PDB file of C-alpha atoms and ligand atoms in Angstrom:
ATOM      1  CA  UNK N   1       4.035  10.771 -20.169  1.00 51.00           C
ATOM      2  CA  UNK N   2       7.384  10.384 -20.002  1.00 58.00           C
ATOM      3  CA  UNK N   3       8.904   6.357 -20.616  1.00 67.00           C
ATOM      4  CA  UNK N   4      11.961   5.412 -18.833  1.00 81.00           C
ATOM      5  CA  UNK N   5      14.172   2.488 -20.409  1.00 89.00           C
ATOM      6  CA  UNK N   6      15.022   1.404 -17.027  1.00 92.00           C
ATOM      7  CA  UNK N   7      11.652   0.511 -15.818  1.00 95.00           C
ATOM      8  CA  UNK N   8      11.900  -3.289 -17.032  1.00 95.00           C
ATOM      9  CA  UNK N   9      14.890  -3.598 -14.952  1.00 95.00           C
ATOM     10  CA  UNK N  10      13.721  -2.244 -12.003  1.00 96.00           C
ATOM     11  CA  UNK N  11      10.691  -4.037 -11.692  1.00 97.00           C
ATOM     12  CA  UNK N  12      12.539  -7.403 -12.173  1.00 96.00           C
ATOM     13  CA  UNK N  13      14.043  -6.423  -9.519  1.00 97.00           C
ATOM     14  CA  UNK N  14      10.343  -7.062  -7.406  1.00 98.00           C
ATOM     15  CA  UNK N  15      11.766 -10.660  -5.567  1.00 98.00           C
ATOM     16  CA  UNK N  16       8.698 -12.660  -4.475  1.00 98.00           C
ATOM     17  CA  UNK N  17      10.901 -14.497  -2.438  1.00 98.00           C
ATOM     18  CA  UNK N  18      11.113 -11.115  -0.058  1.00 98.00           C
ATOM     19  CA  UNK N  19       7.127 -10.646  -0.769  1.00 98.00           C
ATOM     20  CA  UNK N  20       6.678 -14.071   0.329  1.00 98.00           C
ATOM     21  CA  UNK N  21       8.515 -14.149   3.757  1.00 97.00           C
ATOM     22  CA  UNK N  22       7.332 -10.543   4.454  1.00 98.00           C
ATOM     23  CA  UNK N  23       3.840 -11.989   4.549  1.00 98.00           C
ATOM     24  CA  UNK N  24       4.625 -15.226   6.253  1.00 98.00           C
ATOM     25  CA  UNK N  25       6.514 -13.371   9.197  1.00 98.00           C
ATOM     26  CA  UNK N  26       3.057 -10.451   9.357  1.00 98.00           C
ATOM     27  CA  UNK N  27       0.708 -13.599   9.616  1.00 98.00           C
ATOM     28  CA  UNK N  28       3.009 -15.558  11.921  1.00 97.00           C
ATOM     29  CA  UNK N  29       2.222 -12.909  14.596  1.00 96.00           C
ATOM     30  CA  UNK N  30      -1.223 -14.670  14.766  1.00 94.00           C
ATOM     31  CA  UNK N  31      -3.424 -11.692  14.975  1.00 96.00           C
ATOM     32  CA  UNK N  32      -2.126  -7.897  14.161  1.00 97.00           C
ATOM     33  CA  UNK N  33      -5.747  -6.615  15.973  1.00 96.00           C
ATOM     34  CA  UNK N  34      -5.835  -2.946  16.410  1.00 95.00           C
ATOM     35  CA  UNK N  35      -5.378  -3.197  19.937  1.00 95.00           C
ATOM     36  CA  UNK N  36      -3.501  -6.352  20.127  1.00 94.00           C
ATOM     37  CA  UNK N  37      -0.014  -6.346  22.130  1.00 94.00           C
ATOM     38  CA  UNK N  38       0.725  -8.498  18.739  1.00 96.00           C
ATOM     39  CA  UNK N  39       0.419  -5.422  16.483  1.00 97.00           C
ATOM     40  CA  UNK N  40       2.396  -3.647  18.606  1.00 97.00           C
ATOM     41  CA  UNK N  41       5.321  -6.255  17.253  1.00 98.00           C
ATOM     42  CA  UNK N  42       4.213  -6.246  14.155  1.00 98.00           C
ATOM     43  CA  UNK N  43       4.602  -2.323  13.562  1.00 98.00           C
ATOM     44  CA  UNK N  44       8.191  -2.633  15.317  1.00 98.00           C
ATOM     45  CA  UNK N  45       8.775  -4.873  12.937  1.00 98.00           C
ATOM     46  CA  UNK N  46       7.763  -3.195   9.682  1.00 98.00           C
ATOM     47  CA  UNK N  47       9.447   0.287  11.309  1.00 98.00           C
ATOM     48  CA  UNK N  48      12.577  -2.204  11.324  1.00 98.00           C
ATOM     49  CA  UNK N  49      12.038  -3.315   7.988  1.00 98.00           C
ATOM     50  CA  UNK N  50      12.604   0.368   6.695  1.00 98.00           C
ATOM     51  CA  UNK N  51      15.615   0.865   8.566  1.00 98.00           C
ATOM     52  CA  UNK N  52      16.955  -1.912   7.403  1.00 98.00           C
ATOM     53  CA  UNK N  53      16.457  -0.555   3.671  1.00 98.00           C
ATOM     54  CA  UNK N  54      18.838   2.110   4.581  1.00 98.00           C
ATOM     55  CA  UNK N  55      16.126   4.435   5.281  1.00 98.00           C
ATOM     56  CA  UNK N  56      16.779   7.201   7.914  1.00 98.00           C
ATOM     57  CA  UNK N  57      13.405   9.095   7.851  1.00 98.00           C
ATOM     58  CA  UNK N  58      11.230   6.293   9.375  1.00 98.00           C
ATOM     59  CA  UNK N  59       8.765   7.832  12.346  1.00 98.00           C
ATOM     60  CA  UNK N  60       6.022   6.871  13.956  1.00 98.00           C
ATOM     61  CA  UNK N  61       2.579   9.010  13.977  1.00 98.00           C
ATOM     62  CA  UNK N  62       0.642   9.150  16.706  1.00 98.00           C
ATOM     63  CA  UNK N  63      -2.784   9.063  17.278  1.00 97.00           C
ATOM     64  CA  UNK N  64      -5.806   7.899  19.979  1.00 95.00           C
ATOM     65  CA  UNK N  65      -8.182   5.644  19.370  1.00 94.00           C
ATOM     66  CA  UNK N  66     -10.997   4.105  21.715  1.00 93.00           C
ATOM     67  CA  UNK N  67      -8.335   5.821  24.579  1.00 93.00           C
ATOM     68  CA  UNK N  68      -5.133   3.707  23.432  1.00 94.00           C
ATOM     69  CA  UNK N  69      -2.000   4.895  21.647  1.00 97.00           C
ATOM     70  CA  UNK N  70      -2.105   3.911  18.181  1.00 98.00           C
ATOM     71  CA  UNK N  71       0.868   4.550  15.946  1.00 98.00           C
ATOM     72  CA  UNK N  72       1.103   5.135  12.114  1.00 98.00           C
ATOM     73  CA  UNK N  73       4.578   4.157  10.404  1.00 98.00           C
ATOM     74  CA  UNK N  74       5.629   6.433   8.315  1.00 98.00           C
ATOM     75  CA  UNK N  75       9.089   5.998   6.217  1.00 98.00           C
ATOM     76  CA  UNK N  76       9.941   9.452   3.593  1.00 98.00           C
ATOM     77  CA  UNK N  77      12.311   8.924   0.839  1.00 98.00           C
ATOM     78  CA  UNK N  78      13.420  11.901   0.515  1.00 98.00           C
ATOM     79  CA  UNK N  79      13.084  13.742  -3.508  1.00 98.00           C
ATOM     80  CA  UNK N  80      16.144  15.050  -5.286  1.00 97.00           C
ATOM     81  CA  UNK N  81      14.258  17.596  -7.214  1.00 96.00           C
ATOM     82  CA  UNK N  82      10.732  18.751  -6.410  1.00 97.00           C
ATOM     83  CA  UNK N  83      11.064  17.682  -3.355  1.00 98.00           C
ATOM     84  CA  UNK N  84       7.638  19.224  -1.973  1.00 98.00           C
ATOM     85  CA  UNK N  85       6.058  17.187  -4.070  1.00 98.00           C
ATOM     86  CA  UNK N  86       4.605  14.236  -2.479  1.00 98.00           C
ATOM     87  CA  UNK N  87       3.528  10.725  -3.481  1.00 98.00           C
ATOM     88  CA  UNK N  88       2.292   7.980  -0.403  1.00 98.00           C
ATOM     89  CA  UNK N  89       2.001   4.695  -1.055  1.00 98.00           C
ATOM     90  CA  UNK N  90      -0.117   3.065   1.591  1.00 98.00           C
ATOM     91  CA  UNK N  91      -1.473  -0.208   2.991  1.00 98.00           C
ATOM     92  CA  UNK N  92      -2.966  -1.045   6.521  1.00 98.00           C
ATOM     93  CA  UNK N  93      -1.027  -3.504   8.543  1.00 98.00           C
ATOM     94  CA  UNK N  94      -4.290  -4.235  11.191  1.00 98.00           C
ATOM     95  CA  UNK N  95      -6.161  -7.165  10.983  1.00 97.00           C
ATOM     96  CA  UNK N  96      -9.418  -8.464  11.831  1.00 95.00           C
ATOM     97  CA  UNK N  97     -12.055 -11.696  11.878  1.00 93.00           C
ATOM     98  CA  UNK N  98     -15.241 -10.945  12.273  1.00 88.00           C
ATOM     99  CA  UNK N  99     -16.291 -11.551  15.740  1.00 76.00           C
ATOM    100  CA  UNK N 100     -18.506 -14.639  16.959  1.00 76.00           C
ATOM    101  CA  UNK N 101     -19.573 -15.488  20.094  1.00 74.00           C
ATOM    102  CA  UNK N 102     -16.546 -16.233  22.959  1.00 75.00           C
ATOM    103  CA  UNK N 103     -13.975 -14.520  20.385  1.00 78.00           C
ATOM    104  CA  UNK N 104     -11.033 -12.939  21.996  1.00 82.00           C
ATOM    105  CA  UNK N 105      -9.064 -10.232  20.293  1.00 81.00           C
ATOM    106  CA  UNK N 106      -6.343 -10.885  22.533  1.00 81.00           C
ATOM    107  CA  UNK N 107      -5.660 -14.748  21.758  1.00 82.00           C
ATOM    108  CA  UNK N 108      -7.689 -15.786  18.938  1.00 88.00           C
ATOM    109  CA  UNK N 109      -6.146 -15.193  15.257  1.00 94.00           C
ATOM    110  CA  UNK N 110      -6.688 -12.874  12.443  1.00 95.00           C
ATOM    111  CA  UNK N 111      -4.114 -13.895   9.974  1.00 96.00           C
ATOM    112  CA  UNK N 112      -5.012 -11.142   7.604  1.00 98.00           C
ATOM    113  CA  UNK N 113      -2.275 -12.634   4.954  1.00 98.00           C
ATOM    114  CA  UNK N 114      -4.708 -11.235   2.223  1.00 98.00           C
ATOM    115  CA  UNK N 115      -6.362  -8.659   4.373  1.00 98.00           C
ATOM    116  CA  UNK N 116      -3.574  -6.802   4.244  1.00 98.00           C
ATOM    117  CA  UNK N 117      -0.027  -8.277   4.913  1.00 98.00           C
ATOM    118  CA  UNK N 118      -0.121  -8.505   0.576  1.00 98.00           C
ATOM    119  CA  UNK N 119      -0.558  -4.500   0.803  1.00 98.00           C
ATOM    120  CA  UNK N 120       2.064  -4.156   3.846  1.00 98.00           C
ATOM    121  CA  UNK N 121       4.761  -6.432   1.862  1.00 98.00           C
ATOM    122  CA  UNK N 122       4.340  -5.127  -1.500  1.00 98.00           C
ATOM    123  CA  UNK N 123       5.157  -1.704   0.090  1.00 98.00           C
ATOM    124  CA  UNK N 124       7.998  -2.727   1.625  1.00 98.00           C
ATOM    125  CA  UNK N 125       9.284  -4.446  -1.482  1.00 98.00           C
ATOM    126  CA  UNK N 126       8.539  -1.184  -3.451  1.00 98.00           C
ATOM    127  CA  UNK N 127      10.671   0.668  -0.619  1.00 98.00           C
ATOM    128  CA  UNK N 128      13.216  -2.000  -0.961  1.00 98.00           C
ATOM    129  CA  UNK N 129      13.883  -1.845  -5.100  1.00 98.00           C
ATOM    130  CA  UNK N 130      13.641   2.170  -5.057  1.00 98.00           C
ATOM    131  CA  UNK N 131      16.247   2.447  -2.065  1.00 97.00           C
ATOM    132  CA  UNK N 132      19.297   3.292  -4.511  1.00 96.00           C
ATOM    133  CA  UNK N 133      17.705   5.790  -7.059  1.00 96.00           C
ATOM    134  CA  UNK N 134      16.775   9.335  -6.995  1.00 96.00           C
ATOM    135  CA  UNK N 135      13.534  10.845  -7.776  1.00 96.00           C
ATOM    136  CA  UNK N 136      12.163  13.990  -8.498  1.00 97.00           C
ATOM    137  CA  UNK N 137       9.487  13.875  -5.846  1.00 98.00           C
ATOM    138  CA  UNK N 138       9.389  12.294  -2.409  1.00 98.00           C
ATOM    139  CA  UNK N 139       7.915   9.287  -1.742  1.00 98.00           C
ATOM    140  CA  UNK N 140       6.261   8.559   1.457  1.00 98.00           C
ATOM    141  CA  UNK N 141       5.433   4.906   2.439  1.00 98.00           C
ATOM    142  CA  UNK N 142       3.379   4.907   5.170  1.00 98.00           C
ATOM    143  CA  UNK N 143       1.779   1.443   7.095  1.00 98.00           C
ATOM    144  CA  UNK N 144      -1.526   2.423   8.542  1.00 98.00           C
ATOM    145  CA  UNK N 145      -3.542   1.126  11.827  1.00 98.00           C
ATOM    146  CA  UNK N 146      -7.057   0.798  12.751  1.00 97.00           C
ATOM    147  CA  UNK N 147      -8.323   0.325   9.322  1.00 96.00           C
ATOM    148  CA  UNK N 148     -10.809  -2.365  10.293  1.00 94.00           C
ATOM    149  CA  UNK N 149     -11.898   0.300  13.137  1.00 93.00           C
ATOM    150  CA  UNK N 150     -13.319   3.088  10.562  1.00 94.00           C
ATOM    151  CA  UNK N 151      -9.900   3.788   8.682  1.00 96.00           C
ATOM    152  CA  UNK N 152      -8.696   5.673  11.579  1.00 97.00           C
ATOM    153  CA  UNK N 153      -4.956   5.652  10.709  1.00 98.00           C
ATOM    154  CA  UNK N 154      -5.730   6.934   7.450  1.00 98.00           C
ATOM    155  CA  UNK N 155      -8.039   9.633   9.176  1.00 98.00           C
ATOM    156  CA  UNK N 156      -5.111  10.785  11.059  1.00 98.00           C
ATOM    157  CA  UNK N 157      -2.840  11.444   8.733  1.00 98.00           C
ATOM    158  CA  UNK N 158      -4.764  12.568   6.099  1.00 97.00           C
ATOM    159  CA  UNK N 159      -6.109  15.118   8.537  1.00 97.00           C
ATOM    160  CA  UNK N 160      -2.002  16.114   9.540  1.00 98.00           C
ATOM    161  CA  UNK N 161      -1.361  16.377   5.702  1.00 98.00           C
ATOM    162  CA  UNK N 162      -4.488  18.808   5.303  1.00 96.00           C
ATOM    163  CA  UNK N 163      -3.642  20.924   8.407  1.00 97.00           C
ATOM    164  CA  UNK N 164       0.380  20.930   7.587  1.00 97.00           C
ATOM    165  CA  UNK N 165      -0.874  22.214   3.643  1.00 97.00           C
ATOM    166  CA  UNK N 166       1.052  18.706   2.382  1.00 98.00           C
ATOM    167  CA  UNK N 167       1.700  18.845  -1.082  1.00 98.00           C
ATOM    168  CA  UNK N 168       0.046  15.498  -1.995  1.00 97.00           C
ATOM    169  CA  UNK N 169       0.207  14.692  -5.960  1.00 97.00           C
ATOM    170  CA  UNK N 170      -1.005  11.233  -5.306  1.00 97.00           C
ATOM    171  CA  UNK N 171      -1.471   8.538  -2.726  1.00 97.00           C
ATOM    172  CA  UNK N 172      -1.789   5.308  -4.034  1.00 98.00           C
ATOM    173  CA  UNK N 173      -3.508   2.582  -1.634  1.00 98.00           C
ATOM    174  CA  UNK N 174      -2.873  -1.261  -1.711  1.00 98.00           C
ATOM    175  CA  UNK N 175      -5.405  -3.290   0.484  1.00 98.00           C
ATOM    176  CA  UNK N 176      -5.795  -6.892  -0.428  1.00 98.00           C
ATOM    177  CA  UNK N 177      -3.537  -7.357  -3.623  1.00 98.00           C
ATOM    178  CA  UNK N 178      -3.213 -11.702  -3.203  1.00 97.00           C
ATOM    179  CA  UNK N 179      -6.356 -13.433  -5.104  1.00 96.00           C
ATOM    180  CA  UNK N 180      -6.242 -12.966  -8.700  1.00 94.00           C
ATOM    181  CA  UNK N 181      -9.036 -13.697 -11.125  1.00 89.00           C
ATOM    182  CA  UNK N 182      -8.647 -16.812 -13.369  1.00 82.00           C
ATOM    183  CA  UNK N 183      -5.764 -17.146 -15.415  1.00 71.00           C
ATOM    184  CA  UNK N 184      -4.075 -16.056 -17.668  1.00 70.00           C
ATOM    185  CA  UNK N 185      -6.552 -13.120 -17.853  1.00 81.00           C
ATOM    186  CA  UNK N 186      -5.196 -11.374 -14.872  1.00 93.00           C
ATOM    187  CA  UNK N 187      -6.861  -8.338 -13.986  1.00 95.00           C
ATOM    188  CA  UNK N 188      -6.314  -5.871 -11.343  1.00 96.00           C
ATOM    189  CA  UNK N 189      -9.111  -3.198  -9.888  1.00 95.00           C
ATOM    190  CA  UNK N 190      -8.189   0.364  -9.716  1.00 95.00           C
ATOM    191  CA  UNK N 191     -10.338   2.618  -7.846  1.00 93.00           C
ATOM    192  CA  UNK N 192     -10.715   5.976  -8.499  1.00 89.00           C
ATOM    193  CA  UNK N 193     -13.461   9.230  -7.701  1.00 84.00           C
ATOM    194  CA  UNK N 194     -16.631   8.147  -9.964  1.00 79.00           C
ATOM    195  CA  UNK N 195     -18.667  10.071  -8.230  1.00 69.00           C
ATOM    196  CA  UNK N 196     -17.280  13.407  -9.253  1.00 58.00           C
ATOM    197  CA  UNK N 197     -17.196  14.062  -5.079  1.00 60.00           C
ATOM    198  CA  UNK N 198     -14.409  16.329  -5.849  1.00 58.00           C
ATOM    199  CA  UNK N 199     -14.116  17.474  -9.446  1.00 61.00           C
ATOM    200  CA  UNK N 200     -10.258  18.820  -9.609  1.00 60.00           C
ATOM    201  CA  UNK N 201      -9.142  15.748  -7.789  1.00 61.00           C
ATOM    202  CA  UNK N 202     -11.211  13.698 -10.333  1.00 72.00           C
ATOM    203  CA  UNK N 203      -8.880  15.179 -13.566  1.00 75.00           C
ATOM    204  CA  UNK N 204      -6.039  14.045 -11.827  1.00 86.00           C
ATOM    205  CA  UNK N 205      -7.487  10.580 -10.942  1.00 89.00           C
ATOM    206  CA  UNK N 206      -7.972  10.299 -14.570  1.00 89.00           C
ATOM    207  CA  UNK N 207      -4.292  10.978 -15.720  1.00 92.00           C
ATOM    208  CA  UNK N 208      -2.996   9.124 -12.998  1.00 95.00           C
ATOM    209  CA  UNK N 209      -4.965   5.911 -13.879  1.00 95.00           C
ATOM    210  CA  UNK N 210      -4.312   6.314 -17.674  1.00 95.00           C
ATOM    211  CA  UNK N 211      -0.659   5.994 -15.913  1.00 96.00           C
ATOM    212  CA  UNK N 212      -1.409   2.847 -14.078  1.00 97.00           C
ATOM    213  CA  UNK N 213      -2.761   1.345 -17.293  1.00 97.00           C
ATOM    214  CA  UNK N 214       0.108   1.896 -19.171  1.00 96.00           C
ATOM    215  CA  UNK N 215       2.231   0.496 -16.447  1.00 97.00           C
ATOM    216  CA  UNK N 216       0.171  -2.157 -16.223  1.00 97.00           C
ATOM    217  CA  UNK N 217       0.484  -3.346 -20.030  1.00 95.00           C
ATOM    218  CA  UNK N 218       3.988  -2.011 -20.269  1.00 95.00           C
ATOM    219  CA  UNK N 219       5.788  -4.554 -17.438  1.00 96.00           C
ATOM    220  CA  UNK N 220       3.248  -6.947 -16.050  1.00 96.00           C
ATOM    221  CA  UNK N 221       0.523  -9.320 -17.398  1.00 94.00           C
ATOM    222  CA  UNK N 222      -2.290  -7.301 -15.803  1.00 96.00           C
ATOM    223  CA  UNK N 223      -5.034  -5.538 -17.090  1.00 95.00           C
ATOM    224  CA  UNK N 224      -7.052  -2.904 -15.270  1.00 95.00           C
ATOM    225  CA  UNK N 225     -10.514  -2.941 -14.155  1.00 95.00           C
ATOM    226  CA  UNK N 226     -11.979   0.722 -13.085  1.00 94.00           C
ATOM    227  CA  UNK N 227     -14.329   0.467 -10.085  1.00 93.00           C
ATOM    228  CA  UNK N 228     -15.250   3.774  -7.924  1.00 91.00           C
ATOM    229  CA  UNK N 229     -13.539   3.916  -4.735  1.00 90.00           C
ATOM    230  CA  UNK N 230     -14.584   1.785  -2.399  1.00 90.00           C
ATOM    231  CA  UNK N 231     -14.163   1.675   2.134  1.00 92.00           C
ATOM    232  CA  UNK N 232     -10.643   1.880   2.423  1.00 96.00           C
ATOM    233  CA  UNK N 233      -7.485   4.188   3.809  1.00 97.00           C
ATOM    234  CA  UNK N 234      -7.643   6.124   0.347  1.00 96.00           C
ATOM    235  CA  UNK N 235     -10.723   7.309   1.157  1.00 94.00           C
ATOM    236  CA  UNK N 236      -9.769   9.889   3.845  1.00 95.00           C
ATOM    237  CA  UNK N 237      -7.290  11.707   1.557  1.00 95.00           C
ATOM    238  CA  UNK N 238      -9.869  11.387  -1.543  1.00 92.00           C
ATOM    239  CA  UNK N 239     -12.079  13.692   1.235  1.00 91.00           C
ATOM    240  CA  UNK N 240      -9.892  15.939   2.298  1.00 92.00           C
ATOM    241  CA  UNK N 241      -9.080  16.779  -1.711  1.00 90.00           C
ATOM    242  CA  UNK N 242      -6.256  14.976  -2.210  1.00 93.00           C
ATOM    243  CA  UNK N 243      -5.675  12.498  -5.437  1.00 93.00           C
ATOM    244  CA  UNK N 244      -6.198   8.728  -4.092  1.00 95.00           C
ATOM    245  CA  UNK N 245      -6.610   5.733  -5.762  1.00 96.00           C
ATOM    246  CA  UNK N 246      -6.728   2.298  -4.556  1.00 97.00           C
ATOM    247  CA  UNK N 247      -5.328  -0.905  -5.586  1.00 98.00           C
ATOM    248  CA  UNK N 248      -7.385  -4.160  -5.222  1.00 98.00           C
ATOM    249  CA  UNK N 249      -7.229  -7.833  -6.422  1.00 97.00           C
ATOM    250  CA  UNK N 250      -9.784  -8.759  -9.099  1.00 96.00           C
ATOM    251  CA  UNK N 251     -10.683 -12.247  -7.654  1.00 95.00           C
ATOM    252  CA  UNK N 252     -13.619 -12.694  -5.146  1.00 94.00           C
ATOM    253  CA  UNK N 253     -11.496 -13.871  -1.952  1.00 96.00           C
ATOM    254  CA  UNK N 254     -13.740 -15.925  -0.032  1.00 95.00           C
ATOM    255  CA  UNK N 255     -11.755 -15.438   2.998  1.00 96.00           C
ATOM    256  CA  UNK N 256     -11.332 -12.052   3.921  1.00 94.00           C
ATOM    257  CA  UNK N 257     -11.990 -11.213   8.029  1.00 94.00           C
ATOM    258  CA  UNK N 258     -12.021 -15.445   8.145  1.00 94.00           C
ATOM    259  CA  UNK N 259      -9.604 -17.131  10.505  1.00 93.00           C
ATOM    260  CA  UNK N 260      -8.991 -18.772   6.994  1.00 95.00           C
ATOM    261  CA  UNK N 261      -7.295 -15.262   5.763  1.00 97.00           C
ATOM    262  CA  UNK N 262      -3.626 -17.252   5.940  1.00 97.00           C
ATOM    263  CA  UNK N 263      -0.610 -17.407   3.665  1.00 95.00           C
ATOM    264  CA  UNK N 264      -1.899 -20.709   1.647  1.00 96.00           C
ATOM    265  CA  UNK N 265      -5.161 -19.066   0.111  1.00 96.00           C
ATOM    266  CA  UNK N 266      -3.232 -16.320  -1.674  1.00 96.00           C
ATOM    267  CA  UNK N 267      -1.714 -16.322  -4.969  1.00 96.00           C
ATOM    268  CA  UNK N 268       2.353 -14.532  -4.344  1.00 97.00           C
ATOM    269  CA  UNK N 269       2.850 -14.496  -8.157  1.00 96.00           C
ATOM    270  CA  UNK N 270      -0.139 -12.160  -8.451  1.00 97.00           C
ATOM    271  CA  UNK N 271       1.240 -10.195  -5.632  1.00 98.00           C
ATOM    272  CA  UNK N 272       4.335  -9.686  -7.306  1.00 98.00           C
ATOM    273  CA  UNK N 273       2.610  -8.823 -10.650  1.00 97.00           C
ATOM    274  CA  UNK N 274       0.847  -5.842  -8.444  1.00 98.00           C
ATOM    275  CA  UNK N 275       3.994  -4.665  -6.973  1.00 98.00           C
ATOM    276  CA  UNK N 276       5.336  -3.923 -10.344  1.00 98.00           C
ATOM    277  CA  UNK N 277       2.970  -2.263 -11.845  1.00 98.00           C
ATOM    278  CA  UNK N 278       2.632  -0.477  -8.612  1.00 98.00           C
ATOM    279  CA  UNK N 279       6.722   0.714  -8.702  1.00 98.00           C
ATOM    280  CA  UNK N 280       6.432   1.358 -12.448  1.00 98.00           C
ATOM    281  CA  UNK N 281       3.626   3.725 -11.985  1.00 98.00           C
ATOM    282  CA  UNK N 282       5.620   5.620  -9.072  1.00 98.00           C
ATOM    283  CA  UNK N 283       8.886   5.814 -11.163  1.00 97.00           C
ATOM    284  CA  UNK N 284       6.392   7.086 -14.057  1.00 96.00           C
ATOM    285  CA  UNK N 285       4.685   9.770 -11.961  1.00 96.00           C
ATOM    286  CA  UNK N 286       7.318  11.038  -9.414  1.00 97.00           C
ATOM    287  CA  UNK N 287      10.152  10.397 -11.978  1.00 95.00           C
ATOM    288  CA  UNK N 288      14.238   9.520 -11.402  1.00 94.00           C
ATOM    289  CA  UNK N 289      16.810  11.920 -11.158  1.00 93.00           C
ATOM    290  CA  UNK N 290      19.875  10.126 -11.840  1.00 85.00           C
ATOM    291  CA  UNK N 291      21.900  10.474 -15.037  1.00 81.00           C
ATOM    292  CA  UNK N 292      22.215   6.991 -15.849  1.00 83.00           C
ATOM    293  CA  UNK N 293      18.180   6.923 -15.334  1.00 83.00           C
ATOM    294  CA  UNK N 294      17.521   9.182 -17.805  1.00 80.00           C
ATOM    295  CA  UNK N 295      14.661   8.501 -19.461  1.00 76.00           C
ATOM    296  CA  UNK N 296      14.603   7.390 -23.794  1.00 62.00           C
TER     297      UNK N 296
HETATM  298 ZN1   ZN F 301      -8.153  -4.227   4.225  1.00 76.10          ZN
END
């Protein structure tokens, strides 16, 4: 695998102060429910967030669910070389609590802040520090709804990537990336295809994660635990053949689908440790174009 000198510097660039107030302003909307008029702001806002970037390839993708209009956000940076070559990096921005007796999705909250605005802002923040600098593949952030419905977002698009013949070479998934393990032994779990469900795919998981652990011990204080893949938006691509691995905290949250799922409980150091190794395994894999990127 090739090592780039300017990894360090790029994932300094990872600023938790962004991290933080991405996921303050996603659990400030109360509840991001599926079908919520308050996740309707919240994906406005993360489509904003992308244009802000500088990004000019920032759509929505449509899809029905439970007869409402549900939209996918889906923001391509564009590759310089290989350029059919595709790498996602995805997190669900929908939230959920499990339901008791009187709740109402419509008023009562679902923070989420762990569950998955860590996911939503550490994509964002990769999106942000990889703006300026050209890479071999394209890279396609995308912030998925209906998650906590049966991954439905996910479903969708992994089922327009199939149908459209999408070159995928990987899609890496972040859903709940904020409670760390005990100090100073941080560890992170990476989930990959255990089950050999689809051997090819499974050869690839295998480099690709030998890539995440080098990352990993290269530029962050995190070491990798390997788990099999487990309910989440990676799992429709891992079906439909594609390379997916997900990205999840190594600490037992206590609070996830709580009303207690808020900013306080989470650990924003940890977050940014996890965005970092998560950029440096992109620039590793889909690799930068630029002369004065060139790698050692
Ligand atoms: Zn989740």
């Amino acid at each position: 695998m090739i090592q780039n000198k300017n990894i360090p510097a790029i994932v300094k660039e990872v600023s938790l102060t962004d991290i933080k107030s991405n996921i303050r302003h996603l659990t400030d909307y109360s509840t991001r429910f599926t079908f919520s008029d308050k996740a309707i702001l919240a994906r406005e806002w993360i489509y904003d967030q992308f244009s802000k970037l500088g990004y000019s390839d920032v759509t929505y993708q449509d899809f029905i669910l439970c007869d409402s209009l549900q939209k996918n956000i889906v923001c391509t940076k564009q590759g310089k070389g290989e350029s059919d070559k595709i790498l996602i990096l995805c997190a669900h921005y929908d939230s959920i609590v499990k339901s008791t007796v009187g709740w109402d999705w419509q008023t009562c909250p679902a923070p989420g802040a762990n569950d998955n605005a860590s996911g939503v802002a550490a994509m964002i923040e990769t999106a942000r520090i990889l703006k300026n600098i050209d890479m071999n593949y394209t890279i396609r952030f995308i912030a998925f709804t209906g998650e906590e419905q049966n991954l439905w977002g996910s479903r969708a698009y992994a089922d327009h990537a199939l149908s459209n013949n999408m070159n995928i070479v990987l899609v890496i998934n972040l859903d709940e990336i904020g409670y760390p393990d005990v100090k100073p032994e941080w560890k992170v779990i990476i989930g990959e295809d255990q089950g050999n469900q689809d051997p090819p795919g499974n050869t690839d998981t295998k480099k690709f994660v030998e890539v995440i652990k080098q990352a990993a011990s290269a530029y962050t204080n995190l070491t990798i635990k390997l788990l099999d893949l487990w309910r989440s938006d990676h799992m429709p691509f891992n079906s439909a053949g594609f390379t997916a691995i997900g990205v999840c905290q190594a600490g037992k949250y206590p609070h996830t689908h709580e009303v207690t799922d808020t900013y306080d409980n989470i650990d924003i150091d940890y977050v940014v440790e996890v965005t970092r190794m998560t950029a440096a395994t992109i620039i590793k894999v889909a690799g930068i174009t630029q002369k004065k990127y060139d790698p050692v």
